[in-house]
Amino acid sequence: NAEYMGIDICFQINHKLQKRDCKMTVKPLVRVKKIKKRTNSFTRFQCEDYGGRIRPSWRKPHGIDNRMRRKFRGNKPLVAIGYGTNKKARHVIPNGFRKFLITNLHDLELLLTNNRTFCGEIAHNISARKRAQIIKRAAELNVRLTNAGGRVKFDEKKAENK
């Protein structure tokens, strides 16, 4: 059973030739629903009082009389371990996989045994030629890529114009 093995087989029927083109995509091993305990971000103490002079990015308050650090009623909450995400759902992206950065073809081989847990993401500084090689090899190894259609399609259009 193809669904049991985690392979989603899609058949696309060509209108003229009536051929069946088999296209396989990898499904994640375990699909974990991510529950966020807190969706709005933690902000720095009194950052809203100083306009643009103090950025809202989180800093731990250290003052001896600081009411936020002392957790007085009516103040902002402090960052705490209890707000953390479930360990199984941590670093999982919406498609159900964890990301792995690919910089060369050897990195892609590492995903061969973990292709149901990790998906590859081609690094931003990879050339179009290497990118095309990585995409081709990923299809052979049945590894999912998050940015497979990135720069390759753009370069193909460029080649057609010349």
Short mmCIF file of N, CA and C in Angstrom, two decimals:
data_model
loop_
_atom_site.label_atom_id
_atom_site.label_comp_id
_atom_site.label_asym_id
_atom_site.label_seq_id
_atom_site.Cartn_x
_atom_site.Cartn_y
_atom_site.Cartn_z
N ASN A 1 0.84 -1.18 0.00
CA ASN A 1 0.00 0.00 0.00
C ASN A 1 0.89 1.24 0.00
N ALA A 2 0.74 2.10 -1.00
CA ALA A 2 1.60 3.27 -1.14
C ALA A 2 1.39 4.28 -0.03
N GLU A 3 0.15 4.45 0.44
CA GLU A 3 -0.13 5.40 1.52
C GLU A 3 0.54 4.96 2.81
N TYR A 4 0.58 3.66 3.06
CA TYR A 4 1.20 3.13 4.27
C TYR A 4 2.70 3.41 4.28
N MET A 5 3.34 3.33 3.12
CA MET A 5 4.78 3.55 3.05
C MET A 5 5.13 5.03 3.05
N GLY A 6 4.14 5.89 3.06
CA GLY A 6 4.38 7.32 3.14
C GLY A 6 4.64 7.96 1.79
N ILE A 7 4.31 7.30 0.72
CA ILE A 7 4.54 7.86 -0.60
C ILE A 7 3.19 8.19 -1.22
N ASP A 8 3.03 9.45 -1.54
CA ASP A 8 1.79 9.91 -2.14
C ASP A 8 1.97 9.87 -3.65
N ILE A 9 1.27 9.01 -4.33
CA ILE A 9 1.43 8.86 -5.77
C ILE A 9 0.30 9.63 -6.48
N CYS A 10 0.71 10.58 -7.27
CA CYS A 10 -0.26 11.39 -8.00
C CYS A 10 -0.16 11.04 -9.48
N PHE A 11 -1.27 10.75 -10.10
CA PHE A 11 -1.29 10.46 -11.53
C PHE A 11 -1.85 11.66 -12.28
N GLN A 12 -1.05 12.15 -13.20
CA GLN A 12 -1.49 13.28 -14.02
C GLN A 12 -1.74 12.75 -15.43
N ILE A 13 -2.94 12.93 -15.92
CA ILE A 13 -3.29 12.41 -17.25
C ILE A 13 -3.06 13.50 -18.30
N ASN A 14 -2.26 13.15 -19.29
CA ASN A 14 -1.99 14.05 -20.39
C ASN A 14 -3.17 13.97 -21.36
N HIS A 15 -3.73 15.11 -21.74
CA HIS A 15 -4.95 15.14 -22.55
C HIS A 15 -4.77 14.56 -23.95
N LYS A 16 -3.64 14.84 -24.59
CA LYS A 16 -3.45 14.39 -25.96
C LYS A 16 -3.02 12.92 -26.03
N LEU A 17 -2.02 12.55 -25.25
CA LEU A 17 -1.45 11.21 -25.37
C LEU A 17 -2.11 10.18 -24.46
N GLN A 18 -2.90 10.63 -23.50
CA GLN A 18 -3.55 9.75 -22.52
C GLN A 18 -2.52 8.87 -21.79
N LYS A 19 -1.32 9.45 -21.51
CA LYS A 19 -0.29 8.73 -20.76
C LYS A 19 -0.43 9.07 -19.28
N ARG A 20 0.04 8.16 -18.45
CA ARG A 20 0.04 8.43 -17.01
C ARG A 20 1.46 8.75 -16.58
N ASP A 21 1.63 9.94 -16.00
CA ASP A 21 2.93 10.37 -15.52
C ASP A 21 2.93 10.24 -14.00
N CYS A 22 3.78 9.39 -13.47
CA CYS A 22 3.80 9.10 -12.03
C CYS A 22 4.72 10.09 -11.33
N LYS A 23 4.21 10.78 -10.34
CA LYS A 23 4.97 11.78 -9.61
C LYS A 23 4.87 11.45 -8.12
N MET A 24 6.00 11.26 -7.44
CA MET A 24 5.97 10.87 -6.03
C MET A 24 6.48 11.99 -5.15
N THR A 25 5.81 12.19 -4.02
CA THR A 25 6.27 13.14 -3.01
C THR A 25 6.40 12.42 -1.69
N VAL A 26 7.37 12.85 -0.91
CA VAL A 26 7.62 12.21 0.38
C VAL A 26 6.72 12.84 1.43
N LYS A 27 6.13 12.00 2.26
CA LYS A 27 5.32 12.49 3.37
C LYS A 27 6.10 12.36 4.66
N PRO A 28 5.88 13.25 5.64
CA PRO A 28 6.61 13.13 6.90
C PRO A 28 6.21 11.87 7.66
N LEU A 29 7.15 11.35 8.42
CA LEU A 29 6.94 10.12 9.18
C LEU A 29 5.84 10.30 10.22
N VAL A 30 5.94 11.37 11.00
CA VAL A 30 4.94 11.67 12.03
C VAL A 30 4.52 13.12 11.85
N ARG A 31 3.23 13.35 11.79
CA ARG A 31 2.71 14.71 11.66
C ARG A 31 2.29 15.19 13.04
N VAL A 32 3.01 16.15 13.61
CA VAL A 32 2.74 16.64 14.96
C VAL A 32 2.07 17.99 14.86
N LYS A 33 0.98 18.15 15.58
CA LYS A 33 0.30 19.45 15.60
C LYS A 33 1.02 20.36 16.58
N LYS A 34 1.41 21.52 16.09
CA LYS A 34 2.18 22.46 16.91
C LYS A 34 1.22 23.35 17.70
N ILE A 35 1.33 23.31 19.02
CA ILE A 35 0.47 24.13 19.88
C ILE A 35 1.33 25.24 20.46
N LYS A 36 0.97 26.48 20.17
CA LYS A 36 1.71 27.62 20.69
C LYS A 36 1.06 28.08 21.98
N LYS A 37 1.83 28.13 23.06
CA LYS A 37 1.30 28.57 24.34
C LYS A 37 1.15 30.09 24.37
N ARG A 38 1.99 30.77 23.61
CA ARG A 38 1.94 32.23 23.54
C ARG A 38 2.31 32.65 22.13
N THR A 39 1.42 33.39 21.48
CA THR A 39 1.67 33.78 20.09
C THR A 39 2.32 35.15 19.97
N ASN A 40 2.02 36.08 20.89
CA ASN A 40 2.65 37.39 20.79
C ASN A 40 4.02 37.37 21.47
N SER A 41 4.95 38.16 20.95
CA SER A 41 6.34 38.07 21.39
C SER A 41 6.56 38.81 22.71
N PHE A 42 7.60 38.41 23.42
CA PHE A 42 7.99 39.07 24.66
C PHE A 42 8.75 40.34 24.29
N THR A 43 8.43 41.43 24.96
CA THR A 43 9.08 42.70 24.65
C THR A 43 9.88 43.21 25.85
N ARG A 44 10.79 44.11 25.56
CA ARG A 44 11.67 44.69 26.58
C ARG A 44 10.89 45.61 27.50
N PHE A 45 11.32 45.69 28.74
CA PHE A 45 10.67 46.52 29.76
C PHE A 45 10.71 48.00 29.34
N GLN A 46 9.55 48.64 29.34
CA GLN A 46 9.36 50.07 29.02
C GLN A 46 9.79 50.46 27.61
N CYS A 47 9.82 49.51 26.68
CA CYS A 47 10.23 49.85 25.30
C CYS A 47 9.20 50.74 24.63
N GLU A 48 7.92 50.61 25.00
CA GLU A 48 6.87 51.43 24.38
C GLU A 48 6.90 52.88 24.88
N ASP A 49 7.56 53.14 25.98
CA ASP A 49 7.62 54.50 26.54
C ASP A 49 8.66 55.37 25.84
N TYR A 50 9.59 54.76 25.11
CA TYR A 50 10.69 55.52 24.53
C TYR A 50 10.66 55.57 23.01
N GLY A 51 9.52 55.37 22.41
CA GLY A 51 9.36 55.48 20.96
C GLY A 51 10.28 54.55 20.21
N GLY A 52 11.11 55.10 19.33
CA GLY A 52 12.02 54.27 18.55
C GLY A 52 13.40 54.15 19.15
N ARG A 53 13.62 54.78 20.32
CA ARG A 53 14.97 54.79 20.90
C ARG A 53 15.35 53.46 21.53
N ILE A 54 14.37 52.73 22.08
CA ILE A 54 14.63 51.40 22.63
C ILE A 54 13.86 50.39 21.80
N ARG A 55 14.57 49.46 21.21
CA ARG A 55 13.92 48.44 20.39
C ARG A 55 13.14 47.48 21.27
N PRO A 56 12.05 46.91 20.75
CA PRO A 56 11.23 46.01 21.57
C PRO A 56 11.80 44.61 21.75
N SER A 57 12.97 44.30 21.15
CA SER A 57 13.52 42.95 21.26
C SER A 57 13.82 42.60 22.72
N TRP A 58 13.59 41.34 23.07
CA TRP A 58 13.65 40.90 24.46
C TRP A 58 15.03 41.08 25.10
N ARG A 59 15.05 41.69 26.27
CA ARG A 59 16.21 41.77 27.15
C ARG A 59 15.74 41.48 28.55
N LYS A 60 16.50 40.72 29.29
CA LYS A 60 16.11 40.38 30.68
C LYS A 60 16.33 41.58 31.57
N PRO A 61 15.33 41.95 32.38
CA PRO A 61 15.52 43.08 33.30
C PRO A 61 16.44 42.69 34.46
N HIS A 62 17.38 43.57 34.82
CA HIS A 62 18.38 43.26 35.85
C HIS A 62 18.33 44.17 37.07
N GLY A 63 17.57 45.25 37.02
CA GLY A 63 17.60 46.23 38.11
C GLY A 63 17.16 45.67 39.46
N ILE A 64 17.71 46.21 40.55
CA ILE A 64 17.38 45.67 41.88
C ILE A 64 15.94 45.98 42.28
N ASP A 65 15.41 47.10 41.79
CA ASP A 65 14.03 47.48 42.12
C ASP A 65 13.08 47.28 40.95
N ASN A 66 13.51 46.63 39.92
CA ASN A 66 12.70 46.50 38.70
C ASN A 66 11.43 45.69 38.98
N ARG A 67 10.27 46.31 38.72
CA ARG A 67 9.00 45.66 39.03
C ARG A 67 8.67 44.50 38.10
N MET A 68 9.20 44.55 36.87
CA MET A 68 8.97 43.44 35.94
C MET A 68 9.76 42.20 36.38
N ARG A 69 11.02 42.42 36.79
CA ARG A 69 11.85 41.30 37.25
C ARG A 69 11.27 40.69 38.52
N ARG A 70 10.70 41.54 39.38
CA ARG A 70 10.12 41.06 40.64
C ARG A 70 8.71 40.50 40.46
N LYS A 71 8.21 40.54 39.23
CA LYS A 71 6.91 39.96 38.84
C LYS A 71 5.75 40.55 39.61
N PHE A 72 5.72 41.89 39.68
CA PHE A 72 4.59 42.55 40.32
C PHE A 72 3.36 42.43 39.43
N ARG A 73 2.19 42.48 40.06
CA ARG A 73 0.92 42.37 39.35
C ARG A 73 0.76 43.51 38.36
N GLY A 74 0.25 43.19 37.18
CA GLY A 74 -0.02 44.22 36.17
C GLY A 74 1.16 44.50 35.25
N ASN A 75 2.26 43.80 35.41
CA ASN A 75 3.42 43.99 34.55
C ASN A 75 3.50 42.90 33.48
N LYS A 76 4.39 43.10 32.52
CA LYS A 76 4.57 42.14 31.44
C LYS A 76 5.13 40.83 31.99
N PRO A 77 4.80 39.72 31.35
CA PRO A 77 5.38 38.44 31.81
C PRO A 77 6.84 38.31 31.40
N LEU A 78 7.60 37.61 32.21
CA LEU A 78 9.00 37.32 31.90
C LEU A 78 9.08 36.05 31.05
N VAL A 79 10.14 35.94 30.29
CA VAL A 79 10.37 34.73 29.52
C VAL A 79 10.64 33.60 30.51
N ALA A 80 9.98 32.45 30.31
CA ALA A 80 10.16 31.31 31.21
C ALA A 80 10.12 30.02 30.40
N ILE A 81 10.67 28.96 30.97
CA ILE A 81 10.75 27.68 30.28
C ILE A 81 9.37 27.09 30.00
N GLY A 82 8.39 27.46 30.77
CA GLY A 82 7.03 26.94 30.59
C GLY A 82 6.37 27.35 29.28
N TYR A 83 6.89 28.41 28.65
CA TYR A 83 6.34 28.85 27.36
C TYR A 83 6.91 28.04 26.19
N GLY A 84 7.85 27.15 26.45
CA GLY A 84 8.53 26.40 25.39
C GLY A 84 7.59 25.49 24.62
N THR A 85 8.01 25.17 23.40
CA THR A 85 7.23 24.29 22.52
C THR A 85 7.50 22.83 22.87
N ASN A 86 6.56 21.97 22.55
CA ASN A 86 6.72 20.54 22.72
C ASN A 86 7.97 20.08 21.97
N LYS A 87 8.78 19.23 22.61
CA LYS A 87 10.07 18.82 22.03
C LYS A 87 9.89 18.12 20.68
N LYS A 88 8.82 17.36 20.52
CA LYS A 88 8.58 16.66 19.25
C LYS A 88 8.20 17.63 18.13
N ALA A 89 7.59 18.76 18.50
CA ALA A 89 7.14 19.72 17.49
C ALA A 89 8.13 20.86 17.28
N ARG A 90 9.21 20.89 18.05
CA ARG A 90 10.17 21.98 17.95
C ARG A 90 10.93 21.93 16.63
N HIS A 91 11.11 23.06 16.00
CA HIS A 91 11.81 23.22 14.72
C HIS A 91 11.11 22.53 13.55
N VAL A 92 9.85 22.14 13.71
CA VAL A 92 9.09 21.52 12.62
C VAL A 92 8.41 22.62 11.81
N ILE A 93 8.62 22.60 10.49
CA ILE A 93 8.01 23.62 9.63
C ILE A 93 6.62 23.14 9.21
N PRO A 94 5.78 24.01 8.65
CA PRO A 94 4.39 23.63 8.37
C PRO A 94 4.18 22.39 7.50
N ASN A 95 5.15 21.99 6.67
CA ASN A 95 4.95 20.78 5.86
C ASN A 95 5.22 19.50 6.63
N GLY A 96 5.59 19.60 7.92
CA GLY A 96 5.78 18.42 8.76
C GLY A 96 7.21 17.94 8.89
N PHE A 97 8.14 18.60 8.19
CA PHE A 97 9.55 18.21 8.22
C PHE A 97 10.37 19.22 9.03
N ARG A 98 11.60 18.81 9.36
CA ARG A 98 12.58 19.73 9.91
C ARG A 98 13.51 20.13 8.77
N LYS A 99 14.06 21.35 8.83
CA LYS A 99 14.92 21.83 7.74
C LYS A 99 16.36 21.39 7.94
N PHE A 100 17.05 21.12 6.81
CA PHE A 100 18.47 20.81 6.82
C PHE A 100 19.10 21.61 5.68
N LEU A 101 20.10 22.42 5.98
CA LEU A 101 20.72 23.28 4.98
C LEU A 101 21.66 22.49 4.09
N ILE A 102 21.49 22.62 2.80
CA ILE A 102 22.30 21.90 1.82
C ILE A 102 23.21 22.88 1.11
N THR A 103 24.52 22.62 1.21
CA THR A 103 25.50 23.47 0.54
C THR A 103 26.22 22.75 -0.60
N ASN A 104 26.16 21.41 -0.61
CA ASN A 104 26.78 20.64 -1.70
C ASN A 104 26.06 19.30 -1.84
N LEU A 105 26.48 18.52 -2.82
CA LEU A 105 25.83 17.23 -3.09
C LEU A 105 26.03 16.23 -1.95
N HIS A 106 27.16 16.34 -1.25
CA HIS A 106 27.42 15.41 -0.14
C HIS A 106 26.42 15.62 1.00
N ASP A 107 26.03 16.87 1.24
CA ASP A 107 25.02 17.15 2.27
C ASP A 107 23.69 16.48 1.95
N LEU A 108 23.40 16.38 0.68
CA LEU A 108 22.15 15.76 0.24
C LEU A 108 22.15 14.26 0.53
N GLU A 109 23.33 13.62 0.43
CA GLU A 109 23.45 12.19 0.71
C GLU A 109 23.12 11.88 2.17
N LEU A 110 23.37 12.86 3.06
CA LEU A 110 23.09 12.67 4.49
C LEU A 110 21.60 12.50 4.76
N LEU A 111 20.78 13.07 3.87
CA LEU A 111 19.32 13.00 4.05
C LEU A 111 18.71 11.71 3.52
N LEU A 112 19.53 10.87 2.92
CA LEU A 112 19.03 9.63 2.31
C LEU A 112 18.28 8.76 3.31
N THR A 113 18.83 8.59 4.51
CA THR A 113 18.18 7.75 5.52
C THR A 113 17.13 8.50 6.34
N ASN A 114 17.20 9.83 6.33
CA ASN A 114 16.27 10.63 7.13
C ASN A 114 15.31 11.45 6.27
N ASN A 115 14.98 10.94 5.08
CA ASN A 115 14.15 11.73 4.17
C ASN A 115 12.69 11.85 4.61
N ARG A 116 12.29 11.11 5.66
CA ARG A 116 10.92 11.22 6.16
C ARG A 116 10.85 12.17 7.36
N THR A 117 12.02 12.59 7.89
CA THR A 117 12.06 13.49 9.04
C THR A 117 12.55 14.88 8.64
N PHE A 118 13.55 14.92 7.77
CA PHE A 118 14.16 16.19 7.36
C PHE A 118 13.90 16.46 5.89
N CYS A 119 13.74 17.74 5.57
CA CYS A 119 13.70 18.16 4.17
C CYS A 119 14.87 19.10 3.95
N GLY A 120 15.34 19.17 2.74
CA GLY A 120 16.50 20.00 2.44
C GLY A 120 16.12 21.40 2.04
N GLU A 121 17.00 22.33 2.37
CA GLU A 121 16.85 23.70 1.89
C GLU A 121 18.18 24.12 1.29
N ILE A 122 18.17 24.45 0.01
CA ILE A 122 19.41 24.82 -0.67
C ILE A 122 19.85 26.19 -0.17
N ALA A 123 21.13 26.31 0.19
CA ALA A 123 21.67 27.57 0.71
C ALA A 123 21.55 28.68 -0.33
N HIS A 124 21.48 29.91 0.15
CA HIS A 124 21.22 31.05 -0.75
C HIS A 124 22.38 31.34 -1.69
N ASN A 125 23.61 30.94 -1.32
CA ASN A 125 24.78 31.30 -2.12
C ASN A 125 25.22 30.21 -3.08
N ILE A 126 24.32 29.27 -3.40
CA ILE A 126 24.64 28.19 -4.35
C ILE A 126 24.33 28.66 -5.77
N SER A 127 25.25 28.38 -6.68
CA SER A 127 25.07 28.82 -8.07
C SER A 127 23.96 28.03 -8.75
N ALA A 128 23.51 28.54 -9.88
CA ALA A 128 22.39 27.91 -10.60
C ALA A 128 22.76 26.52 -11.11
N ARG A 129 24.02 26.32 -11.53
CA ARG A 129 24.45 25.02 -12.04
C ARG A 129 24.44 23.98 -10.91
N LYS A 130 25.01 24.32 -9.77
CA LYS A 130 25.03 23.41 -8.61
C LYS A 130 23.61 23.15 -8.13
N ARG A 131 22.80 24.20 -8.14
CA ARG A 131 21.40 24.11 -7.71
C ARG A 131 20.65 23.08 -8.56
N ALA A 132 20.88 23.12 -9.86
CA ALA A 132 20.22 22.17 -10.76
C ALA A 132 20.67 20.74 -10.48
N GLN A 133 21.97 20.56 -10.17
CA GLN A 133 22.49 19.23 -9.84
C GLN A 133 21.87 18.71 -8.55
N ILE A 134 21.76 19.60 -7.57
CA ILE A 134 21.18 19.22 -6.26
C ILE A 134 19.72 18.82 -6.42
N ILE A 135 18.97 19.58 -7.21
CA ILE A 135 17.55 19.29 -7.43
C ILE A 135 17.37 17.94 -8.13
N LYS A 136 18.23 17.68 -9.12
CA LYS A 136 18.15 16.42 -9.85
C LYS A 136 18.46 15.23 -8.94
N ARG A 137 19.51 15.38 -8.12
CA ARG A 137 19.90 14.30 -7.20
C ARG A 137 18.86 14.10 -6.10
N ALA A 138 18.22 15.16 -5.65
CA ALA A 138 17.17 15.06 -4.62
C ALA A 138 15.98 14.27 -5.14
N ALA A 139 15.65 14.45 -6.42
CA ALA A 139 14.56 13.69 -7.02
C ALA A 139 14.90 12.20 -7.08
N GLU A 140 16.18 11.90 -7.36
CA GLU A 140 16.62 10.50 -7.41
C GLU A 140 16.56 9.85 -6.03
N LEU A 141 16.96 10.62 -4.99
CA LEU A 141 17.01 10.09 -3.63
C LEU A 141 15.67 10.18 -2.91
N ASN A 142 14.67 10.79 -3.55
CA ASN A 142 13.34 10.98 -2.96
C ASN A 142 13.40 11.86 -1.71
N VAL A 143 14.15 12.96 -1.82
CA VAL A 143 14.29 13.93 -0.73
C VAL A 143 13.53 15.18 -1.11
N ARG A 144 12.72 15.69 -0.19
CA ARG A 144 11.96 16.90 -0.47
C ARG A 144 12.82 18.13 -0.24
N LEU A 145 12.69 19.11 -1.13
CA LEU A 145 13.39 20.39 -1.01
C LEU A 145 12.37 21.50 -0.82
N THR A 146 12.67 22.43 0.08
CA THR A 146 11.72 23.51 0.33
C THR A 146 11.79 24.58 -0.75
N ASN A 147 12.97 24.81 -1.32
CA ASN A 147 13.12 25.87 -2.32
C ASN A 147 13.67 25.32 -3.63
N ALA A 148 13.06 24.24 -4.10
CA ALA A 148 13.54 23.59 -5.33
C ALA A 148 13.32 24.46 -6.56
N GLY A 149 12.27 25.25 -6.60
CA GLY A 149 11.98 26.06 -7.78
C GLY A 149 12.57 27.45 -7.69
N GLY A 150 13.51 27.66 -6.81
CA GLY A 150 14.07 28.99 -6.52
C GLY A 150 14.64 29.73 -7.68
N ARG A 151 15.92 29.54 -7.94
CA ARG A 151 16.62 30.32 -8.94
C ARG A 151 16.72 29.61 -10.29
N VAL A 152 16.36 28.36 -10.34
CA VAL A 152 16.53 27.57 -11.56
C VAL A 152 15.59 28.04 -12.66
N LYS A 153 14.33 28.26 -12.34
CA LYS A 153 13.35 28.69 -13.34
C LYS A 153 13.72 30.06 -13.91
N PHE A 154 14.22 30.93 -13.05
CA PHE A 154 14.62 32.27 -13.47
C PHE A 154 15.76 32.18 -14.48
N ASP A 155 16.75 31.31 -14.22
CA ASP A 155 17.88 31.16 -15.13
C ASP A 155 17.49 30.49 -16.44
N GLU A 156 16.49 29.60 -16.40
CA GLU A 156 16.00 28.98 -17.64
C GLU A 156 15.36 30.03 -18.54
N LYS A 157 14.60 30.95 -17.95
CA LYS A 157 13.98 32.03 -18.73
C LYS A 157 15.04 32.94 -19.33
N LYS A 158 16.10 33.19 -18.55
CA LYS A 158 17.19 34.03 -19.00
C LYS A 158 17.87 33.42 -20.22
N ALA A 159 18.07 32.09 -20.18
CA ALA A 159 18.71 31.36 -21.28
C ALA A 159 17.85 31.41 -22.55
N GLU A 160 16.52 31.34 -22.38
CA GLU A 160 15.60 31.38 -23.53
C GLU A 160 15.65 32.75 -24.22
N ASN A 161 15.80 33.82 -23.43
CA ASN A 161 15.83 35.17 -23.99
C ASN A 161 17.08 35.43 -24.83
N LYS A 162 18.19 34.74 -24.51
CA LYS A 162 19.46 34.95 -25.22
C LYS A 162 19.48 34.25 -26.52
#
